């Protein structure tokens, strides 16, 4: 009984994660349909395609025994100050968004961002992710990145 409840909770969290990824892909990449807008950068990319496919199979089969350990995505946040932007990686572990936060890594910042500011941005975005445990957080993290820039 307890294992069934745990599996059900895990599948519920996985379903929320997959739905959020699909929504973010539709929102970010539909808005970025004009490649010139972001200098050819795609706004939202699933890095770990196999893990996402595995997650969808688990949901389709209602089987939590083979849930991927995490799904990685990247988002490009353009800046008004240059044609460059910030590239974020968000790693979504098992249990996101219900019991775990996204793990945020700032992969790239424009040249005008100092190393200290890069680290501050990274820390603030991770703090935002940590505050949003229980909620789908990717759009909020991207919005916070835009606000900081």
Coordinates of C-alpha atoms in Angstrom, one line a residue:
X1 CA 0.0 0.0 0.0
X2 CA 2.8 2.5 0.9
X3 CA 4.7 1.5 -2.2
X4 CA 1.7 2.1 -4.3
X5 CA 1.2 5.5 -2.8
X6 CA 4.8 6.4 -3.4
X7 CA 4.6 5.2 -7.0
X8 CA 1.5 7.2 -7.5
X9 CA 3.1 10.3 -6.0
X10 CA 6.1 9.8 -8.2
X11 CA 4.0 9.5 -11.3
X12 CA 2.0 12.6 -10.4
X13 CA 5.2 14.6 -10.0
X14 CA 6.6 13.1 -13.3
X15 CA 3.3 14.0 -15.1
X16 CA 3.6 17.6 -13.8
X17 CA 7.2 17.8 -15.0
X18 CA 6.5 16.5 -18.5
X19 CA 3.5 18.8 -18.9
X20 CA 5.6 21.8 -17.8
X21 CA 8.4 20.8 -20.3
X22 CA 5.8 20.6 -23.1
X23 CA 4.2 23.9 -22.1
X24 CA 7.6 25.7 -21.9
X25 CA 8.6 24.3 -25.3
X26 CA 5.4 25.5 -26.8
X27 CA 5.6 29.0 -25.2
X28 CA 9.3 29.7 -25.6
X29 CA 9.9 28.2 -29.1
X30 CA 6.6 29.5 -30.5
X31 CA 7.6 33.0 -29.3
X32 CA 11.0 32.4 -30.8
X33 CA 9.8 31.2 -34.2
X34 CA 11.5 34.2 -35.7
X35 CA 15.2 33.0 -35.4
X36 CA 16.5 36.6 -35.8
X37 CA 14.8 37.6 -32.5
X38 CA 17.4 35.6 -30.5
X39 CA 20.2 35.7 -33.0
X40 CA 19.5 32.1 -34.0
X41 CA 19.4 30.8 -30.4
X42 CA 16.5 28.5 -29.6
X43 CA 14.7 29.6 -26.4
X44 CA 14.1 26.2 -24.9
X45 CA 15.8 22.9 -25.5
X46 CA 15.4 19.5 -24.0
X47 CA 19.0 18.3 -23.5
X48 CA 18.2 14.8 -22.3
X49 CA 15.7 13.6 -25.0
X50 CA 16.0 9.9 -24.0
X51 CA 15.1 10.7 -20.4
X52 CA 12.0 12.6 -21.5
X53 CA 11.0 9.7 -23.7
X54 CA 11.6 7.3 -20.8
X55 CA 9.4 9.5 -18.6
X56 CA 6.6 9.6 -21.1
X57 CA 6.7 5.8 -21.4
X58 CA 6.5 5.5 -17.6
X59 CA 3.4 7.7 -17.6
X60 CA 1.8 5.9 -20.6
X61 CA 2.3 2.6 -18.8
X62 CA 1.6 3.9 -15.3
X63 CA 4.8 2.3 -14.2
X64 CA 7.2 4.1 -11.8
X65 CA 9.8 1.4 -11.8
X66 CA 11.9 3.0 -14.6
X67 CA 11.6 6.7 -13.9
X68 CA 14.6 8.7 -15.2
X69 CA 16.8 10.2 -12.4
X70 CA 16.5 13.6 -14.0
X71 CA 15.7 15.5 -17.2
X72 CA 17.9 18.4 -18.3
X73 CA 16.7 21.4 -20.3
X74 CA 18.4 24.6 -21.4
X75 CA 16.8 28.0 -21.8
X76 CA 18.2 31.0 -23.6
X77 CA 17.3 34.4 -22.0
X78 CA 18.1 37.3 -24.4
X79 CA 19.2 40.6 -23.2
X80 CA 18.3 44.0 -24.5
X81 CA 21.8 45.3 -24.0
X82 CA 23.4 43.0 -26.6
X83 CA 22.6 40.3 -29.2
X84 CA 23.9 37.9 -26.6
X85 CA 22.1 36.4 -23.6
X86 CA 22.2 34.0 -20.7
X87 CA 22.0 30.3 -21.3
X88 CA 20.6 28.4 -18.3
X89 CA 20.5 24.7 -17.6
X90 CA 17.8 23.4 -15.4
X91 CA 18.1 19.8 -14.2
X92 CA 14.8 18.4 -13.0
X93 CA 15.3 15.5 -10.6
X94 CA 12.9 12.7 -9.6
X95 CA 10.3 14.4 -7.5
X96 CA 10.4 17.8 -9.2
X97 CA 8.3 19.9 -8.7
X98 CA 6.6 18.4 -5.6
X99 CA 9.5 17.6 -3.3
X100 CA 12.7 18.8 -5.1
X101 CA 13.7 22.0 -6.8
X102 CA 15.2 22.4 -10.2
X103 CA 19.0 22.6 -10.1
X104 CA 20.0 25.8 -12.0
X105 CA 23.3 26.3 -13.7
X106 CA 24.3 29.4 -15.6
X107 CA 26.2 28.1 -18.6
X108 CA 26.8 31.4 -20.4
X109 CA 26.5 35.1 -19.8
X110 CA 27.2 38.0 -22.1
X111 CA 30.7 39.5 -22.0
X112 CA 29.6 42.5 -20.1
X113 CA 28.6 40.3 -17.1
X114 CA 31.5 40.0 -14.7
X115 CA 32.5 36.7 -13.0
X116 CA 31.2 38.0 -9.7
X117 CA 27.9 39.0 -11.3
X118 CA 27.7 35.6 -13.0
X119 CA 28.0 33.9 -9.6
X120 CA 25.5 36.2 -8.0
X121 CA 23.0 35.5 -10.9
X122 CA 23.6 31.8 -10.4
X123 CA 23.0 32.0 -6.7
X124 CA 19.9 34.1 -7.0
X125 CA 18.3 31.8 -9.6
X126 CA 19.0 28.7 -7.5
X127 CA 17.5 30.5 -4.5
X128 CA 14.4 31.2 -6.6
X129 CA 14.2 27.6 -7.6
X130 CA 14.5 26.5 -3.9
X131 CA 11.7 28.8 -2.9
X132 CA 9.4 27.3 -5.5
X133 CA 9.5 23.7 -4.3
X134 CA 5.9 22.4 -4.9
X135 CA 5.4 24.6 -7.9
X136 CA 6.3 24.4 -11.5
X137 CA 9.3 26.8 -11.5
X138 CA 10.9 27.0 -14.9
X139 CA 9.0 30.1 -16.2
X140 CA 9.6 31.8 -12.8
X141 CA 13.3 31.1 -13.0
X142 CA 13.5 32.5 -16.6
X143 CA 11.5 35.6 -15.5
X144 CA 13.8 36.2 -12.5
X145 CA 16.8 35.9 -14.8
X146 CA 15.2 38.6 -17.1
X147 CA 14.5 40.8 -14.1
X148 CA 18.0 40.6 -12.8
X149 CA 19.5 41.4 -16.2

